[in-house]
């Protein structure tokens, strides 16, 4: 570490060479390299946690449908995760991110290549492949939301085709408006991890499908009575909720998009805490309200309380204090308690409660951002919600109607009674436990 | 990297400026920054792994209770995790960590704020929020332990109130004695990741509850015969055990509390290996003993063998050699084989075996620390076990008795026969699989 | 950062001391230290993800066997993971890695010690314990593969003994040929994360066992008709598949073996994407083929399609483009669709489809490496497949035959009808849901 004076020129010009220093310099890690590794690692960890949410949705839905439709939900969930990945590769990623620049979508049909180090990775400060992976699992999450609402009566193939369109076109376009630096981003719309871009988009697509598909046979009588159709396995639904809660640390935490500085990793830590407390508040609020209103505590409502708390905090998990997070998540719980029966009053048949949890709590979470984030404005938040909602609901409805009028989207009444597992899958979920179709 | 001689003063004083070097310096990552990021990342990864243990307890208990009480266990587990988070925020964290200084507890009612970078984060070398998250999930684990023992006959609300007191007051106070640098820490008590502070504390609280609550109806006949009440789903219990095993790498590994140096990350690696081998030894010992003693290998005992191995190594997962870890965990397995029937002999009804696994193996693990850790003393270890046990058992008993004499803690015999799910939750766990209450 | 001139010697020799620089140097993180931490962290994260695959196999198998054998599969899976860890410690690790040097195996019976920092850890650039942990969970995975194929009729103890031999001797020996720098490695054989070394080895051992053990009673009639014996829980099988998919990011990603440079972490990111896309392609191909061939989409085949895609990409998850990965994984799906019925035609009774998924797709994945990796040769790949296959199949057969002729490996027909749970475990998996043995 000692500079060596190698030459003293007669002219009085002193040349000081520092071979030791130069040599040492290569021994030290640069900020750029270290940050690149941390940032990329964040995307990878966040990515596998969000990928795991696909299993969470699968278990939640498998638990909340009747046993005669469980194999179908399992198949749909692994299929939609696979299709989302392929479609996001074929077109979604570029549609969402490539050259949006204040506009309405990016480039069509230029599948993202995954290069070795180089290209613009070194400029962005993270591996492009890690970012791709992280964004892809978000896209898949959106499709997962639709699956539960439409369960027990939709046919497999129209669902898979809708999934391909949602993940390849609809989600990427509205995503480009904000995360692709499109027009909403320019206006100052704020949606940190996707209360609107992911959860409400999934919810709008599900709502359009539910309206066009209609309710399950026997769910609502002509007199307006609601027939409970209890889920087949509460522990699987509980497991699914815990998986989603776990995955949400990746969903919100890694949406910080960087971990290479003290500031970033500290922000991620705050996001973990706020995310957790919003979910906890959702749970406790539902329990309290259920006790007061019904005198019994429906565990499925409680699970949805956790999820609604998570969705609510997703638009802004960084700025709030813990107290604000508890408030934001707690209102998510209130939404569940009142919106689930309200949907039944409108005879909108949402098998797993995805519309209250993802759509309505997603709207709430997006609207309340300005409470804690001074850079957001109430008007722009509302504009974003309305614009994305109108686009997604409208185009989803068009797609559902086209599918309905061509291949049909609904199983026959006979198939519905028999259960989708025997009608379309040929594999019963629990062949030894139930005499399928006999009890419900 | 070459220093430039910019001025040669006539006085013979040479001023050498090194603009290039100064510029370069900002390019290099400092040890402090890099360590801060690694330390915080350790808390976040460890934290989400321990959070995941909440799902593990939920599945373990859902699998080991009868189907008529499964929804209740699911609800209790998601509720207790939520309540623990809220109580630890409202008071627990500060009671445990704020200004204990050799004393008996910290400050009351000063909810931990989660600041942006700044405050004392830079001094401690990690984000305060990440530490808070990691400590909070430990607190929740303690409450999870109680839930299983008291299953199938405790009412929901007294359990939730006890959970709030345990996680907001009891656990933080004894925690402050050691991890909050209180009096036991000053004496040299050693409990690396909480064989006593977490597992035995949960076990003592559960034991007090079990004694005051009494056994399930029909579990023990007047002649002392034990009626088996087999769990409803062995695969869910197995899943729960694997989840706990996975989570334990975070539980023990991240209790190193730092990952920013070669030494720390190497220690974490050793902890991973020792933790794994202790659990493996617990499994193999139980299998061997069951074969020898009973000729059949009860899978639930084997699962508890893994857990007892994990609890046993938790007080000191770093210092032992692998051979010592195998020994320590293996004795955990022995404890399960002999303590489970022993509790039945005393007619202490522990539905999931939490008392042998968490309390007795926790005592064993804490006692054996001096075998591998020369800084620990047998006497002080015993003192810590007794002090924490007496405090937790005593105050837990007081709380249970107060709850019993006010709101009552036990469901009626009729409700117990019907199952807690129908009595208090209104949602059956498996409505299509069982005619609840008919077989058992 | 300013060098200070402390002395100007009269001789014209200038001594420039740089105390500030020297002091600052200690403030900067070295590449070596930072890389060591990242590398070790990679092994730890990868390790816990692969450990989690043990739970995935347990759930997959618990879901695919009939309810009367579920407890047995749960026990076998937690037991084999434990035994694998102990055997790999007692002898496997050193047999595989210690001084192979182009040969056929390493050292016998020198259990790997886990040292504190020091030894050769600093030279290798990662903690030896973290590497040990990562390699151990690979060994356990191999044993998991065998478990499913032989389900529902093998006795517990011969299976456990075989597991000990497989994980302590067979797997380490062939592993040493490649990953221990043995003779195949010297020839240029290429198997990045173990399509052959892990998956095919497990598959060969399973195949040998299946042939010697014979099919389940009633599975194949004398006329060659195949009796379906449907699994007891499709959601558990689905959960297991998702767990395995998640774990595979650790399996393939952390097989990069280093994360301390931009190049390494970028490669890991590419591996994540390729791994995911191969699995997605496996799923979609199976769905399409099942629709075309059968008109119904068997969900268990679809799950196996995901797994076959994953196995296929495991030999080379880094070099392929996404398109190549989709192709490689998609052929994995084709293999499932055609190999599962083919095995039935040969009356080889593989309860969970492990032979198509792990053995045949493993061969495919290994063979196709040269497509994307120019350093690999078709001939050497084939040589490695044949050599490892012959060794593993041959020695496994010897072990199975010895076990058969000594203690016997097969449960009696009566025990098989009763179910292994009642015969050997004494604990029914679902005591309230089924009248065991009555329906099948």
CSV table of N, CA and C in Angstrom, one decimal, chain C residues 104-217:
chain,number,residue,atom,x,y,z
C,104,UNK,N,-12.0,-43.8,-9.8
C,104,UNK,CA,-13.4,-44.4,-9.7
C,104,UNK,C,-14.1,-44.1,-8.4
C,105,UNK,N,-13.4,-43.7,-7.4
C,105,UNK,CA,-14.0,-43.3,-6.1
C,105,UNK,C,-12.9,-42.6,-5.2
C,106,UNK,N,-13.4,-42.0,-4.2
C,106,UNK,CA,-12.5,-41.3,-3.3
C,106,UNK,C,-12.1,-42.1,-2.1
C,107,UNK,N,-12.1,-41.5,-0.9
C,107,UNK,CA,-11.7,-42.2,0.3
C,107,UNK,C,-12.8,-42.8,1.0
C,108,UNK,N,-12.6,-44.0,1.7
C,108,UNK,CA,-13.6,-44.6,2.4
C,108,UNK,C,-13.6,-44.2,3.9
C,109,UNK,N,-14.8,-44.1,4.5
C,109,UNK,CA,-14.9,-43.9,6.0
C,109,UNK,C,-14.0,-42.9,6.5
C,110,UNK,N,-14.1,-41.7,6.0
C,110,UNK,CA,-13.4,-40.6,6.8
C,110,UNK,C,-14.4,-39.4,6.8
C,111,UNK,N,-15.4,-39.6,7.8
C,111,UNK,CA,-16.5,-38.6,7.8
C,111,UNK,C,-15.9,-37.2,7.8
C,112,UNK,N,-16.6,-36.4,6.9
C,112,UNK,CA,-16.2,-35.0,6.7
C,112,UNK,C,-16.4,-34.3,8.0
C,113,UNK,N,-15.4,-33.7,8.5
C,113,UNK,CA,-15.5,-32.8,9.6
C,113,UNK,C,-15.9,-31.4,9.1
C,114,UNK,N,-16.6,-30.7,10.0
C,114,UNK,CA,-17.0,-29.3,9.6
C,114,UNK,C,-16.2,-28.3,10.4
C,115,UNK,N,-15.3,-27.7,9.8
C,115,UNK,CA,-14.4,-26.9,10.5
C,115,UNK,C,-14.9,-25.5,10.6
C,116,UNK,N,-14.4,-24.7,11.5
C,116,UNK,CA,-14.6,-23.3,11.5
C,116,UNK,C,-13.8,-22.7,10.3
C,117,UNK,N,-13.9,-21.4,10.2
C,117,UNK,CA,-13.1,-20.9,9.0
C,117,UNK,C,-11.7,-21.4,9.1
C,118,UNK,N,-11.2,-21.7,7.9
C,118,UNK,CA,-9.8,-22.1,7.9
C,118,UNK,C,-9.8,-23.3,7.0
C,119,UNK,N,-8.8,-24.1,7.2
C,119,UNK,CA,-8.6,-25.3,6.4
C,119,UNK,C,-8.5,-24.8,4.9
C,120,UNK,N,-9.2,-25.5,4.0
C,120,UNK,CA,-9.1,-25.0,2.7
C,120,UNK,C,-10.3,-24.2,2.2
C,121,UNK,N,-11.1,-23.8,3.2
C,121,UNK,CA,-12.3,-22.9,2.8
C,121,UNK,C,-11.9,-21.7,2.1
C,122,UNK,N,-10.8,-21.0,2.7
C,122,UNK,CA,-10.4,-19.7,2.1
C,122,UNK,C,-9.9,-19.9,0.6
C,123,UNK,N,-9.3,-21.1,0.4
C,123,UNK,CA,-8.8,-21.3,-1.0
C,123,UNK,C,-9.9,-21.6,-1.9
C,124,UNK,N,-10.9,-22.4,-1.5
C,124,UNK,CA,-12.0,-22.7,-2.4
C,124,UNK,C,-12.9,-21.5,-2.7
C,125,UNK,N,-13.0,-20.6,-1.7
C,125,UNK,CA,-13.8,-19.5,-1.9
C,125,UNK,C,-15.3,-19.7,-1.4
C,126,UNK,N,-15.5,-20.7,-0.6
C,126,UNK,CA,-16.8,-20.9,0.0
C,126,UNK,C,-16.6,-21.7,1.3
C,127,UNK,N,-17.6,-21.7,2.1
C,127,UNK,CA,-17.6,-22.5,3.3
C,127,UNK,C,-17.7,-24.0,2.9
C,128,UNK,N,-16.8,-24.9,3.4
C,128,UNK,CA,-17.0,-26.3,3.2
C,128,UNK,C,-18.3,-26.9,3.7
C,129,UNK,N,-18.7,-26.4,4.8
C,129,UNK,CA,-20.0,-26.9,5.4
C,129,UNK,C,-21.2,-26.6,4.5
C,130,UNK,N,-21.1,-25.4,3.8
C,130,UNK,CA,-22.2,-25.0,2.9
C,130,UNK,C,-22.2,-25.9,1.7
C,131,UNK,N,-21.1,-26.2,1.2
C,131,UNK,CA,-20.9,-27.1,0.1
C,131,UNK,C,-21.4,-28.5,0.5
C,132,UNK,N,-21.0,-29.0,1.7
C,132,UNK,CA,-21.4,-30.3,2.2
C,132,UNK,C,-22.9,-30.4,2.2
C,133,UNK,N,-23.5,-29.3,2.8
C,133,UNK,CA,-25.0,-29.3,2.9
C,133,UNK,C,-25.7,-29.4,1.5
C,134,UNK,N,-25.1,-28.7,0.6
C,134,UNK,CA,-25.7,-28.7,-0.8
C,134,UNK,C,-25.6,-30.0,-1.4
C,135,UNK,N,-24.4,-30.6,-1.3
C,135,UNK,CA,-24.2,-31.9,-1.9
C,135,UNK,C,-25.0,-33.0,-1.3
C,136,UNK,N,-25.2,-32.9,0.1
C,136,UNK,CA,-26.0,-33.9,0.8
C,136,UNK,C,-27.4,-33.9,0.3
C,137,UNK,N,-28.0,-32.8,0.1
C,137,UNK,CA,-29.4,-32.8,-0.3
C,137,UNK,C,-29.6,-33.3,-1.7
C,138,UNK,N,-28.6,-33.3,-2.5
C,138,UNK,CA,-28.6,-33.9,-3.8
C,138,UNK,C,-28.7,-35.4,-3.6
C,139,UNK,N,-27.8,-35.9,-2.7
C,139,UNK,CA,-27.8,-37.3,-2.4
C,139,UNK,C,-29.2,-37.8,-2.0
C,140,UNK,N,-29.8,-37.0,-1.1
C,140,UNK,CA,-31.1,-37.4,-0.6
C,140,UNK,C,-32.2,-37.4,-1.7
C,141,UNK,N,-32.0,-36.5,-2.7
C,141,UNK,CA,-33.0,-36.5,-3.8
C,141,UNK,C,-33.0,-37.8,-4.5
C,142,UNK,N,-31.8,-38.4,-4.7
C,142,UNK,CA,-31.6,-39.6,-5.4
C,142,UNK,C,-32.5,-40.7,-4.8
C,143,UNK,N,-32.4,-40.8,-3.4
C,143,UNK,CA,-33.1,-41.8,-2.7
C,143,UNK,C,-34.6,-41.6,-2.8
C,144,UNK,N,-35.0,-40.3,-2.8
C,144,UNK,CA,-36.5,-40.0,-2.9
C,144,UNK,C,-37.1,-40.6,-4.2
C,145,UNK,N,-36.3,-40.6,-5.2
C,145,UNK,CA,-36.8,-41.1,-6.5
C,145,UNK,C,-37.2,-42.6,-6.4
C,146,UNK,N,-36.4,-43.4,-5.7
C,146,UNK,CA,-36.7,-44.8,-5.6
C,146,UNK,C,-38.0,-45.1,-4.9
C,147,UNK,N,-38.3,-44.2,-3.9
C,147,UNK,CA,-39.4,-44.5,-3.0
C,147,UNK,C,-40.7,-44.6,-3.7
C,148,UNK,N,-41.0,-43.8,-4.6
C,148,UNK,CA,-42.3,-43.8,-5.3
C,148,UNK,C,-42.6,-45.0,-6.1
C,149,UNK,N,-41.6,-45.4,-6.9
C,149,UNK,CA,-41.8,-46.5,-7.8
C,149,UNK,C,-42.2,-47.8,-7.1
C,150,UNK,N,-41.5,-48.0,-5.9
C,150,UNK,CA,-41.7,-49.3,-5.2
C,150,UNK,C,-42.8,-49.3,-4.2
C,151,UNK,N,-43.6,-48.2,-4.2
C,151,UNK,CA,-44.6,-48.0,-3.1
C,151,UNK,C,-45.7,-49.1,-3.1
C,152,UNK,N,-46.3,-49.3,-2.0
C,152,UNK,CA,-47.5,-50.1,-1.9
C,152,UNK,C,-47.3,-51.6,-1.8
C,153,UNK,N,-46.0,-52.0,-1.9
C,153,UNK,CA,-45.8,-53.4,-1.7
C,153,UNK,C,-44.4,-53.7,-1.1
C,154,UNK,N,-43.5,-52.8,-1.0
C,154,UNK,CA,-42.2,-53.1,-0.4
C,154,UNK,C,-42.3,-53.0,1.1
C,155,UNK,N,-41.5,-53.8,1.8
C,155,UNK,CA,-41.5,-53.7,3.2
C,155,UNK,C,-40.6,-52.5,3.6
C,156,UNK,N,-40.8,-52.0,4.8
C,156,UNK,CA,-40.0,-50.8,5.2
C,156,UNK,C,-38.5,-51.1,5.4
C,157,UNK,N,-38.1,-52.1,6.1
C,157,UNK,CA,-36.7,-52.2,6.4
C,157,UNK,C,-35.8,-52.5,5.3
C,158,UNK,N,-36.2,-53.4,4.3
C,158,UNK,CA,-35.3,-53.5,3.2
C,158,UNK,C,-35.2,-52.2,2.4
C,159,UNK,N,-36.3,-51.5,2.3
C,159,UNK,CA,-36.2,-50.2,1.6
C,159,UNK,C,-35.2,-49.3,2.3
C,160,UNK,N,-35.2,-49.2,3.7
C,160,UNK,CA,-34.3,-48.3,4.4
C,160,UNK,C,-32.9,-48.8,4.2
C,161,UNK,N,-32.7,-50.1,4.2
C,161,UNK,CA,-31.3,-50.6,4.1
C,161,UNK,C,-30.8,-50.3,2.7
C,162,UNK,N,-31.6,-50.5,1.7
C,162,UNK,CA,-31.2,-50.1,0.3
C,162,UNK,C,-30.9,-48.6,0.2
C,163,UNK,N,-31.7,-47.8,0.9
C,163,UNK,CA,-31.5,-46.4,0.9
C,163,UNK,C,-30.1,-46.0,1.5
C,164,UNK,N,-29.7,-46.7,2.5
C,164,UNK,CA,-28.4,-46.5,3.2
C,164,UNK,C,-27.3,-46.8,2.2
C,165,UNK,N,-27.5,-47.9,1.5
C,165,UNK,CA,-26.4,-48.4,0.5
C,165,UNK,C,-26.4,-47.4,-0.7
C,166,UNK,N,-27.5,-47.0,-1.2
C,166,UNK,CA,-27.6,-46.1,-2.3
C,166,UNK,C,-26.9,-44.8,-2.0
C,167,UNK,N,-27.3,-44.2,-0.8
C,167,UNK,CA,-26.8,-42.9,-0.5
C,167,UNK,C,-25.4,-42.9,0.1
C,168,UNK,N,-25.0,-44.0,0.6
C,168,UNK,CA,-23.6,-44.1,1.2
C,168,UNK,C,-22.6,-44.6,0.2
C,169,UNK,N,-23.0,-45.4,-0.8
C,169,UNK,CA,-22.0,-46.0,-1.6
C,169,UNK,C,-22.3,-45.8,-3.1
C,170,UNK,N,-23.5,-46.2,-3.6
C,170,UNK,CA,-23.7,-46.2,-5.0
C,170,UNK,C,-23.7,-44.8,-5.6
C,171,UNK,N,-24.6,-44.0,-5.1
C,171,UNK,CA,-24.6,-42.6,-5.6
C,171,UNK,C,-23.3,-41.9,-5.5
C,172,UNK,N,-22.6,-42.0,-4.4
C,172,UNK,CA,-21.3,-41.3,-4.3
C,172,UNK,C,-20.3,-41.8,-5.3
C,173,UNK,N,-20.3,-43.1,-5.6
C,173,UNK,CA,-19.3,-43.6,-6.5
C,173,UNK,C,-19.5,-43.1,-7.9
C,174,UNK,N,-20.7,-43.2,-8.4
C,174,UNK,CA,-20.9,-42.7,-9.8
C,174,UNK,C,-20.8,-41.2,-9.8
C,175,UNK,N,-21.2,-40.6,-8.7
C,175,UNK,CA,-21.1,-39.1,-8.5
C,175,UNK,C,-19.6,-38.7,-8.6
C,176,UNK,N,-18.7,-39.5,-8.1
C,176,UNK,CA,-17.3,-39.2,-8.1
C,176,UNK,C,-16.7,-39.2,-9.5
C,177,UNK,N,-17.3,-40.0,-10.3
C,177,UNK,CA,-16.8,-40.1,-11.7
C,177,UNK,C,-16.9,-38.8,-12.4
C,178,UNK,N,-17.9,-38.0,-12.1
C,178,UNK,CA,-18.1,-36.7,-12.8
C,178,UNK,C,-17.9,-35.5,-11.9
C,179,UNK,N,-18.7,-35.4,-10.8
C,179,UNK,CA,-18.5,-34.2,-10.0
C,179,UNK,C,-17.3,-34.3,-9.0
C,180,UNK,N,-16.9,-35.5,-8.8
C,180,UNK,CA,-15.7,-35.7,-8.0
C,180,UNK,C,-14.4,-35.6,-8.8
C,181,UNK,N,-14.5,-35.2,-10.0
C,181,UNK,CA,-13.4,-35.1,-11.0
C,181,UNK,C,-12.8,-36.5,-11.3
C,182,UNK,N,-13.7,-37.5,-11.5
C,182,UNK,CA,-13.2,-38.8,-11.8
C,182,UNK,C,-13.1,-39.0,-13.3
C,183,UNK,N,-13.1,-40.2,-13.7
C,183,UNK,CA,-12.7,-40.6,-15.1
C,183,UNK,C,-13.7,-40.0,-16.1
C,184,UNK,N,-15.0,-40.0,-15.8
C,184,UNK,CA,-15.9,-39.4,-16.8
C,184,UNK,C,-15.7,-37.9,-17.0
C,185,UNK,N,-15.4,-37.2,-15.9
C,185,UNK,CA,-15.1,-35.8,-16.0
C,185,UNK,C,-13.9,-35.6,-16.9
C,186,UNK,N,-12.9,-36.4,-16.7
C,186,UNK,CA,-11.7,-36.3,-17.5
C,186,UNK,C,-12.0,-36.4,-19.0
C,187,UNK,N,-12.9,-37.3,-19.3
C,187,UNK,CA,-13.3,-37.6,-20.7
C,187,UNK,C,-14.1,-36.4,-21.3
C,188,UNK,N,-14.7,-35.6,-20.4
C,188,UNK,CA,-15.5,-34.5,-20.9
C,188,UNK,C,-17.0,-34.7,-20.8
C,189,UNK,N,-17.4,-35.7,-20.1
C,189,UNK,CA,-18.8,-35.9,-19.8
C,189,UNK,C,-19.4,-34.6,-19.2
C,190,UNK,N,-20.6,-34.3,-19.6
C,190,UNK,CA,-21.2,-33.1,-19.1
C,190,UNK,C,-22.6,-33.3,-18.5
C,191,UNK,N,-22.7,-33.0,-17.2
C,191,UNK,CA,-24.0,-33.2,-16.6
C,191,UNK,C,-24.1,-32.1,-15.5
C,192,UNK,N,-24.6,-31.0,-15.9
C,192,UNK,CA,-24.5,-29.8,-15.1
C,192,UNK,C,-25.1,-30.0,-13.6
C,193,UNK,N,-26.3,-30.4,-13.6
C,193,UNK,CA,-26.9,-30.5,-12.2
C,193,UNK,C,-27.5,-31.9,-11.9
C,194,UNK,N,-27.3,-32.8,-12.8
C,194,UNK,CA,-27.6,-34.2,-12.5
C,194,UNK,C,-28.7,-34.9,-13.1
C,195,UNK,N,-29.0,-34.6,-14.4
C,195,UNK,CA,-30.0,-35.4,-15.1
C,195,UNK,C,-29.6,-36.9,-15.0
C,196,UNK,N,-28.4,-37.2,-15.2
C,196,UNK,CA,-27.9,-38.6,-15.0
C,196,UNK,C,-27.5,-38.9,-13.6
C,197,UNK,N,-26.6,-38.1,-13.1
C,197,UNK,CA,-26.0,-38.4,-11.8
C,197,UNK,C,-27.0,-38.5,-10.6
C,198,UNK,N,-28.0,-37.7,-10.7
C,198,UNK,CA,-29.0,-37.8,-9.7
C,198,UNK,C,-30.3,-38.5,-10.2
C,199,UNK,N,-30.9,-38.0,-11.2
C,199,UNK,CA,-32.2,-38.5,-11.6
C,199,UNK,C,-32.2,-39.9,-12.2
C,200,UNK,N,-31.3,-40.1,-13.2
C,200,UNK,CA,-31.2,-41.4,-13.8
C,200,UNK,C,-30.7,-42.4,-12.8
C,201,UNK,N,-29.8,-42.0,-11.9
C,201,UNK,CA,-29.3,-43.0,-10.9
C,201,UNK,C,-30.4,-43.4,-10.0
C,202,UNK,N,-31.2,-42.5,-9.6
C,202,UNK,CA,-32.4,-42.9,-8.8
C,202,UNK,C,-33.3,-43.8,-9.7
C,203,UNK,N,-33.5,-43.4,-10.9
C,203,UNK,CA,-34.4,-44.2,-11.8
C,203,UNK,C,-33.9,-45.6,-12.0
C,204,UNK,N,-32.6,-45.7,-12.2
C,204,UNK,CA,-32.0,-47.1,-12.4
C,204,UNK,C,-32.2,-48.0,-11.2
C,205,UNK,N,-32.0,-47.4,-10.0
C,205,UNK,CA,-32.1,-48.1,-8.8
C,205,UNK,C,-33.6,-48.5,-8.6
C,206,UNK,N,-34.5,-47.6,-9.0
C,206,UNK,CA,-35.9,-47.9,-8.9
C,206,UNK,C,-36.3,-49.0,-9.9
C,207,UNK,N,-35.8,-48.9,-11.1
C,207,UNK,CA,-36.1,-49.9,-12.1
C,207,UNK,C,-35.7,-51.3,-11.7
C,208,UNK,N,-34.5,-51.4,-11.2
C,208,UNK,CA,-34.0,-52.7,-10.7
C,208,UNK,C,-34.9,-53.2,-9.6
C,209,UNK,N,-35.3,-52.3,-8.7
C,209,UNK,CA,-36.2,-52.7,-7.6
C,209,UNK,C,-37.5,-53.2,-8.1
C,210,UNK,N,-38.1,-52.4,-9.1
C,210,UNK,CA,-39.4,-52.8,-9.6
C,210,UNK,C,-39.4,-54.1,-10.3
C,211,UNK,N,-38.3,-54.4,-11.0
C,211,UNK,CA,-38.3,-55.7,-11.7
C,211,UNK,C,-38.2,-56.9,-10.7
C,212,UNK,N,-37.4,-56.7,-9.7
C,212,UNK,CA,-37.1,-57.8,-8.7
C,212,UNK,C,-38.3,-57.9,-7.7
C,213,UNK,N,-38.9,-56.8,-7.4
C,213,UNK,CA,-40.0,-56.8,-6.5
C,213,UNK,C,-41.3,-57.3,-7.1
C,214,UNK,N,-41.5,-57.0,-8.4
C,214,UNK,CA,-42.7,-57.4,-9.1
C,214,UNK,C,-43.8,-56.3,-8.9
C,215,UNK,N,-44.9,-56.5,-9.7
C,215,UNK,CA,-46.0,-55.6,-9.6
C,215,UNK,C,-46.9,-55.8,-8.5
C,216,UNK,N,-47.7,-54.8,-8.1
C,216,UNK,CA,-48.7,-55.0,-7.1
C,216,UNK,C,-49.8,-56.0,-7.5
C,217,UNK,N,-50.3,-56.7,-6.6
C,217,UNK,CA,-51.3,-57.7,-6.8
C,217,UNK,C,-52.5,-57.1,-7.5
